[in-house]
CSV table of C-alpha atoms in Angstrom, one decimal:
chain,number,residue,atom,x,y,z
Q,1,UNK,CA,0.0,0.0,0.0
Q,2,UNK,CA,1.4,3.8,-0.9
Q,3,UNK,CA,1.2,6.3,1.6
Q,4,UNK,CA,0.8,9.8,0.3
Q,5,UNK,CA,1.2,13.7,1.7
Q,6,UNK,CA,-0.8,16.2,0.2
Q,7,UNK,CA,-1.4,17.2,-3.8
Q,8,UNK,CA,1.7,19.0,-4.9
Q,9,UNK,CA,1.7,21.8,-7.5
Q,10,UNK,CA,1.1,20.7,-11.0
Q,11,UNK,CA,4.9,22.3,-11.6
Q,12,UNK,CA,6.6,20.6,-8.8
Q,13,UNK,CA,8.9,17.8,-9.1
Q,14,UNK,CA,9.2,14.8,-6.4
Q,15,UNK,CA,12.1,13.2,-5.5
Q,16,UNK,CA,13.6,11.3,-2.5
Q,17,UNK,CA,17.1,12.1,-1.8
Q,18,UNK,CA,19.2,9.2,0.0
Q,19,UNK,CA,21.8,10.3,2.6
Q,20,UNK,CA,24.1,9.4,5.6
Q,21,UNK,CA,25.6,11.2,7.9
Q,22,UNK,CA,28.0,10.8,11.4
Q,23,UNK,CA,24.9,12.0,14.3
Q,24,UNK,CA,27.5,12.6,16.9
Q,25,UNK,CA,27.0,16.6,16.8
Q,26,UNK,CA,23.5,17.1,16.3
Q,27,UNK,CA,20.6,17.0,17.9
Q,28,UNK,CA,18.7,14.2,15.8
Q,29,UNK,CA,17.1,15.0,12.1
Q,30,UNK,CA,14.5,16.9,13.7
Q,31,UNK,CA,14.3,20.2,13.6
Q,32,UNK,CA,13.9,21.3,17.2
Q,33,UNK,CA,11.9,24.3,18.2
Q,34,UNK,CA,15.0,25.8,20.2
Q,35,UNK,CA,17.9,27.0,18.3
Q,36,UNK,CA,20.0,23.2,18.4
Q,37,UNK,CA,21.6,22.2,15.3
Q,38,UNK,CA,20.4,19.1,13.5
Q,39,UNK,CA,20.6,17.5,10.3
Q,40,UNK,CA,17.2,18.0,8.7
Q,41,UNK,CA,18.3,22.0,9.1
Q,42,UNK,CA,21.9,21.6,7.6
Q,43,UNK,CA,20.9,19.7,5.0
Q,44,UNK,CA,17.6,22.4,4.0
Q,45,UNK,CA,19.8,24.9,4.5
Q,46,UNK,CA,22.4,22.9,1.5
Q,47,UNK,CA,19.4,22.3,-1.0
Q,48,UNK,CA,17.9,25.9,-0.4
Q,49,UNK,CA,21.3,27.5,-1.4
Q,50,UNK,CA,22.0,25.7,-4.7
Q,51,UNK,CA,19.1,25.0,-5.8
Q,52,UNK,CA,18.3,28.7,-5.0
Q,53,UNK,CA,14.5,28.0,-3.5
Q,54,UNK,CA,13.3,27.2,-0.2
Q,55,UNK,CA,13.7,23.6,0.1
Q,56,UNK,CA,12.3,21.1,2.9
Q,57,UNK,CA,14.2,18.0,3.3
Q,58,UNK,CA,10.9,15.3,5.1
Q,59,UNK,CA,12.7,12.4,6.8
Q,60,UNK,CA,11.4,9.1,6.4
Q,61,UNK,CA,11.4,8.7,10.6
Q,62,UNK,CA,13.6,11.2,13.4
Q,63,UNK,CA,16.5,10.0,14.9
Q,64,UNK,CA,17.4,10.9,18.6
Q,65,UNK,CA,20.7,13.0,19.6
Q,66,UNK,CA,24.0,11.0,18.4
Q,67,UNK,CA,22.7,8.4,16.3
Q,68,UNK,CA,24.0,7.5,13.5
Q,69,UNK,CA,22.5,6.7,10.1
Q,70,UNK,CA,24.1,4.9,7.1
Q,71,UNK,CA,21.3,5.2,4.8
Q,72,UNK,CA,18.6,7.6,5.3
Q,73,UNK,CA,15.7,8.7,2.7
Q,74,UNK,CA,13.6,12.0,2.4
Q,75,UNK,CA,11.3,13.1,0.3
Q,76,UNK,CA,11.8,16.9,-1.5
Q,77,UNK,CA,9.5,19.3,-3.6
Q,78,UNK,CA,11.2,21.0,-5.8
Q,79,UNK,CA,9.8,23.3,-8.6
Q,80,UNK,CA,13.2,24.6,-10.3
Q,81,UNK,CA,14.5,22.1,-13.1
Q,82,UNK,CA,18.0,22.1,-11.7
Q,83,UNK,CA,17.5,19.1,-10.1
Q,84,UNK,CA,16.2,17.8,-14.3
Q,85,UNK,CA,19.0,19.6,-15.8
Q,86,UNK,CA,22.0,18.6,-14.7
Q,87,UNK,CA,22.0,16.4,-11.3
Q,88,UNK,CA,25.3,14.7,-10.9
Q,89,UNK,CA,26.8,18.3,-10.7
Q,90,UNK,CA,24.1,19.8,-8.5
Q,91,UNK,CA,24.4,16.9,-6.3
Q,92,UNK,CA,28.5,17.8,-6.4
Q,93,UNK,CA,27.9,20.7,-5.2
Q,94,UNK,CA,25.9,20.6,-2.1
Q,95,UNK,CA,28.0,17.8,-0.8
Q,96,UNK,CA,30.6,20.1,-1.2
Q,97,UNK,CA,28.5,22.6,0.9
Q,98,UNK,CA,27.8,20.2,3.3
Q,99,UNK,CA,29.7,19.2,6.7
Q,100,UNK,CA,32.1,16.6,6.4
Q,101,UNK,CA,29.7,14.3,8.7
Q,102,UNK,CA,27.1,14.8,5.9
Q,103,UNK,CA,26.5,12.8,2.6
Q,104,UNK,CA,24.0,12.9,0.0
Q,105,UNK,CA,24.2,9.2,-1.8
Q,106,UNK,CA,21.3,9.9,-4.6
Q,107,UNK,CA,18.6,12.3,-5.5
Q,108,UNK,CA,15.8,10.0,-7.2
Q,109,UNK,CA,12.8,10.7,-9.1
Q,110,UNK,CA,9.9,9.6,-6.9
Q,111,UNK,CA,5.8,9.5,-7.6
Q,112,UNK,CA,4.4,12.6,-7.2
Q,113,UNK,CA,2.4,12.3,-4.5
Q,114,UNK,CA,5.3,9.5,-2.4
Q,115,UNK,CA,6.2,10.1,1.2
Q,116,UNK,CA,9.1,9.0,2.3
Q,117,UNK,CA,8.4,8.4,5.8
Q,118,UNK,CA,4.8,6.8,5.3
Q,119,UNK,CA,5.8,4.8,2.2
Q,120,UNK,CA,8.9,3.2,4.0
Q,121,UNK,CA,7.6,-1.1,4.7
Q,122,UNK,CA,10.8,-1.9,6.7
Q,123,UNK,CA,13.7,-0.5,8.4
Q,124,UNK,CA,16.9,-1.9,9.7
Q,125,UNK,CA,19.2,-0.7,12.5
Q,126,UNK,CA,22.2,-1.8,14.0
Q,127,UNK,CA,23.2,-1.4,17.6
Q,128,UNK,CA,27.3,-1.5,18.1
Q,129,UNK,CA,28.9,-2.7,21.3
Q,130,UNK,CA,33.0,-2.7,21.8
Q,131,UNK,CA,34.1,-5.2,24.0
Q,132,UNK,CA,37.2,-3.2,24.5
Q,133,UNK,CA,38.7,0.8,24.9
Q,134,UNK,CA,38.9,1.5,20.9
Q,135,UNK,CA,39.6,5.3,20.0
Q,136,UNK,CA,38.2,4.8,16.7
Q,137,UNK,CA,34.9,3.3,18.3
Q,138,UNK,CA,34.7,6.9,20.0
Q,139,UNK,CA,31.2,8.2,19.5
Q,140,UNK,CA,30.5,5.3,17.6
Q,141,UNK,CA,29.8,2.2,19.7
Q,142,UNK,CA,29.1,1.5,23.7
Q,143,UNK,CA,32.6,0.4,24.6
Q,144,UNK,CA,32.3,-1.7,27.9
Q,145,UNK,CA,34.3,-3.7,29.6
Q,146,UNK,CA,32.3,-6.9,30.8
Q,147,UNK,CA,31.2,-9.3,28.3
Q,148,UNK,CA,27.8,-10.7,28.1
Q,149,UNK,CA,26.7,-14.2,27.2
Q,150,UNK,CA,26.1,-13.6,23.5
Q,151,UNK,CA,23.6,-16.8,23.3
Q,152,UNK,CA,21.3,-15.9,26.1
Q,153,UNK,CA,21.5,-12.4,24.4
Q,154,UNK,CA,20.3,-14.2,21.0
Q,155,UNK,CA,17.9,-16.0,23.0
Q,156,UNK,CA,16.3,-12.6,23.7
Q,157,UNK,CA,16.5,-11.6,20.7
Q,158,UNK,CA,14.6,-14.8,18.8
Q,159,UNK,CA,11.5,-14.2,21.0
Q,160,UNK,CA,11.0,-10.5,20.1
Q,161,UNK,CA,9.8,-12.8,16.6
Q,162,UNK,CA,6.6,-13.9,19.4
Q,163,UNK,CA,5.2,-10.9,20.4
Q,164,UNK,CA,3.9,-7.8,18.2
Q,165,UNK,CA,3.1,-5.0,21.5
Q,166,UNK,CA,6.2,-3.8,22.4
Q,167,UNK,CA,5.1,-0.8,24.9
Q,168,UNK,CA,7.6,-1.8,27.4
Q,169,UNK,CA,10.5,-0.3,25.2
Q,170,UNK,CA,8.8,2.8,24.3
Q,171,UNK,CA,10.1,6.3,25.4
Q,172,UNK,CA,6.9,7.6,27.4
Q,173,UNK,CA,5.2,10.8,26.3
Q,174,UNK,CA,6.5,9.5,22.9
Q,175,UNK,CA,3.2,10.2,21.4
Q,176,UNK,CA,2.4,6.8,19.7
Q,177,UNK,CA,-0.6,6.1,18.7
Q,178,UNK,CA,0.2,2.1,18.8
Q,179,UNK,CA,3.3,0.2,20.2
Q,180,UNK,CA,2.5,-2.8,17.9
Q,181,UNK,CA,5.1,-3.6,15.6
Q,182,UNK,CA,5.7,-6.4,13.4
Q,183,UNK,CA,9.7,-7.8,13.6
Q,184,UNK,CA,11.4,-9.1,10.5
Q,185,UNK,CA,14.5,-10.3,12.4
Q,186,UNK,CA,16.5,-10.0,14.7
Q,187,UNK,CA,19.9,-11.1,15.8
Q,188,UNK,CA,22.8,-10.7,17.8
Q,189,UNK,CA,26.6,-11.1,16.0
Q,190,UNK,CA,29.8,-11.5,17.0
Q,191,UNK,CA,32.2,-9.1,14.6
Q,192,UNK,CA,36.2,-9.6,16.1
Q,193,UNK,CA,35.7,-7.0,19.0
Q,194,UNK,CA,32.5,-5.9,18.5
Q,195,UNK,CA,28.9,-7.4,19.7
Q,196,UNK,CA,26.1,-6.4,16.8
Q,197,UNK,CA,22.6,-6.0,17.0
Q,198,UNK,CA,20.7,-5.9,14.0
Q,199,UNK,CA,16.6,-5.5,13.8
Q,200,UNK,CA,14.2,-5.1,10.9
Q,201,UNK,CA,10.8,-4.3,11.3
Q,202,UNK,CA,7.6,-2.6,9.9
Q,203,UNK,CA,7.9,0.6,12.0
Q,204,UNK,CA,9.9,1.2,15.3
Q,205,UNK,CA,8.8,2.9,18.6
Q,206,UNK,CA,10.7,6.0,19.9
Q,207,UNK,CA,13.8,4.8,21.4
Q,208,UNK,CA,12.7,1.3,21.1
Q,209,UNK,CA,16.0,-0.2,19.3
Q,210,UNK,CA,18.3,1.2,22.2
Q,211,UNK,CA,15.6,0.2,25.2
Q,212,UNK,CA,15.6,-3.4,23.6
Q,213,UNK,CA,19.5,-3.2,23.4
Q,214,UNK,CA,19.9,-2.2,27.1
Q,215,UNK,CA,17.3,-4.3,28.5
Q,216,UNK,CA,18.7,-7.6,26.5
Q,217,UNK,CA,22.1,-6.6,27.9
Q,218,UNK,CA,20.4,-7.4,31.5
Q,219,UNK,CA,19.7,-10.9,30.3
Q,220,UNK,CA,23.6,-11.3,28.9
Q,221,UNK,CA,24.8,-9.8,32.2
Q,222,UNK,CA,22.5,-12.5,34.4
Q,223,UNK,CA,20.2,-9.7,36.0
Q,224,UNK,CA,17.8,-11.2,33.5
Q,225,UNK,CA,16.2,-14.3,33.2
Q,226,UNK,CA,14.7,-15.3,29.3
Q,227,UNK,CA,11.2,-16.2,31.7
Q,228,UNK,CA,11.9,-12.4,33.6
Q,229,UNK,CA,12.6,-11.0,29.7
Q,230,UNK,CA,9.2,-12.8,28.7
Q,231,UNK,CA,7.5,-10.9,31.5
Q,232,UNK,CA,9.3,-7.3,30.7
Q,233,UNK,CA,7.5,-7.8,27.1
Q,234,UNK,CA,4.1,-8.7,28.0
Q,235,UNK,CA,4.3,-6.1,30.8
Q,236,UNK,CA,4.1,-3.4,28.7
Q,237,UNK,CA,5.9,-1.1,31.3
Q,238,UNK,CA,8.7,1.0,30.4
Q,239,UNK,CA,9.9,0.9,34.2
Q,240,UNK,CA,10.0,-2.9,34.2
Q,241,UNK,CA,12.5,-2.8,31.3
Q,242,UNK,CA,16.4,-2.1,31.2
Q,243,UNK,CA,17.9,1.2,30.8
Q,244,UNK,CA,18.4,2.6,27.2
Q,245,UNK,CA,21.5,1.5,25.4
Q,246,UNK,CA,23.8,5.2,24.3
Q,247,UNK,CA,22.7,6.8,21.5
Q,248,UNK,CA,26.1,6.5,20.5
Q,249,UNK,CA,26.3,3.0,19.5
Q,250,UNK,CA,23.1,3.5,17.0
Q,251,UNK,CA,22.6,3.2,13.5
Q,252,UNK,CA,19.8,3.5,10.7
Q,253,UNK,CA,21.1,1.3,7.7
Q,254,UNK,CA,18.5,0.3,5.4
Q,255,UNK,CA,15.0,1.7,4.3
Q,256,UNK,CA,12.9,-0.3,2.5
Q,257,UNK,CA,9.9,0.9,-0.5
Q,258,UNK,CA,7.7,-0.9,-2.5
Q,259,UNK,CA,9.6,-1.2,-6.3
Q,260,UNK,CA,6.8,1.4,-7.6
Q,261,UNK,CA,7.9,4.2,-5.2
Q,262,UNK,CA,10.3,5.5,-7.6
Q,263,UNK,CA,9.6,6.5,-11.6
């Protein structure tokens, strides 16, 4: 099923422009009502300058303070033909504009009326956990220093397949309007020194990836039973789970679309 925003102008172009950027110095994709800096504002602020209109970058979700994301879709309106004309050097040219933590991958044509956030069928993050002190990890993984039963962890991780509410890992005053999700898979790997979590699923709760991350960690680390982990789930109480894993350790790296999204 397509999701849709409002009619466009007859004039206006659609495209969705695929990204990725390094989260660690703003304040999420969002643009907040104070004056913090994040991403959706740099990169508006790119588009607006050479394509020499206002442009308004809309993410396909909102990522919280420090995460990361490798791949990253939102949809733009423009009504200029730069973006018809001569992409590949337009597209040169804001990433040259842009911060070094910043990336535009592709601008694509998209339906007229496509939305990248309500379009989008699955998404994929990763969570990254060093096992050891690693100065290139900085800012991007939880570096600790116990290690956690990885099976007992995967354990966890096979039975989030069982349940669809998942209201106990949901950031209150997050202003769902459901915390039932449908999970793909999930799976815990073991990388050299690193521990990787990796979920797909139809839709994602606010905070929900790093909650689940944290509270799993509490089964690896024996202050969990997979019986107590059971119970946290069908709970549905944010208290009775874990704490929330660091932002830091985050990362968006797929976004899925039906095939007739794009022209």
């Amino acid at each position: 099923m397509m999701y849709y925003f409002c009619s466009p102008d007859p004039v206006t172009h659609n495209y969705f422009v695929k990204l990725a950027f390094d989260g660690t110095s703003y304040h999420g994709w969002q643009i907040q009502k104070n004056t913090a800096e994040t991403v959706q504002a740099t990169v508006n602020h790119a588009f607006t300058t050479i394509l020499r209109e206002t442009c308004f970058l809309n993410g396909c979700g909102r990522t919280d303070t420090g995460v990361h994301a490798r791949e990253f879709f939102a949809d733009l309106q423009v009504k200029g033909n730069n973006l018809q004309n001569d992409r590949e050097r337009t597209l040169f040219k804001i990433n040259r504009l842009l911060p070094e933590d910043i990336v535009i991958l592709g601008i694509y044509d998209a339906l007229p009326l496509a939305s990248a956030r309500f379009a989008a069928t699955r998404r994929t993050y990763e969570y990254l956990i060093s096992l050891r002190k690693d100065p290139f990890l900085n800012n991007k993984a939880w570096q600790i220093h116990d290690i956690p039963d990885l099976k007992k962890m995967q354990k966890a991780a096979e039975r989030l397949l069982h349940h669809k509410d998942f209201a106990a890992f949901c950031r209150t005053g997050g202003g769902q309007k459901t915390t039932v999700c449908t999970i793909h898979h999930a799976e815990w790997v073991r990388t050299q020194d690193l521990y990787v979590f990796r979920i797909t699923a139809d839709r994602f709760l606010r905070n929900m990836v790093r909650a689940l991350t944290g509270t799993m960690m509490d089964v690896g680390r024996g202050k969990l039973s997979l019986t107590d982990w059971d119970a946290v789930i069908r709970g549905r109480d944010r208290k009775k789970a874990g704490k929330s894993a660091l932002a830091c350790g985050l990362y968006l790296t797929r976004v899925e679309y039906p095939k007739d999204t794009f022209k």
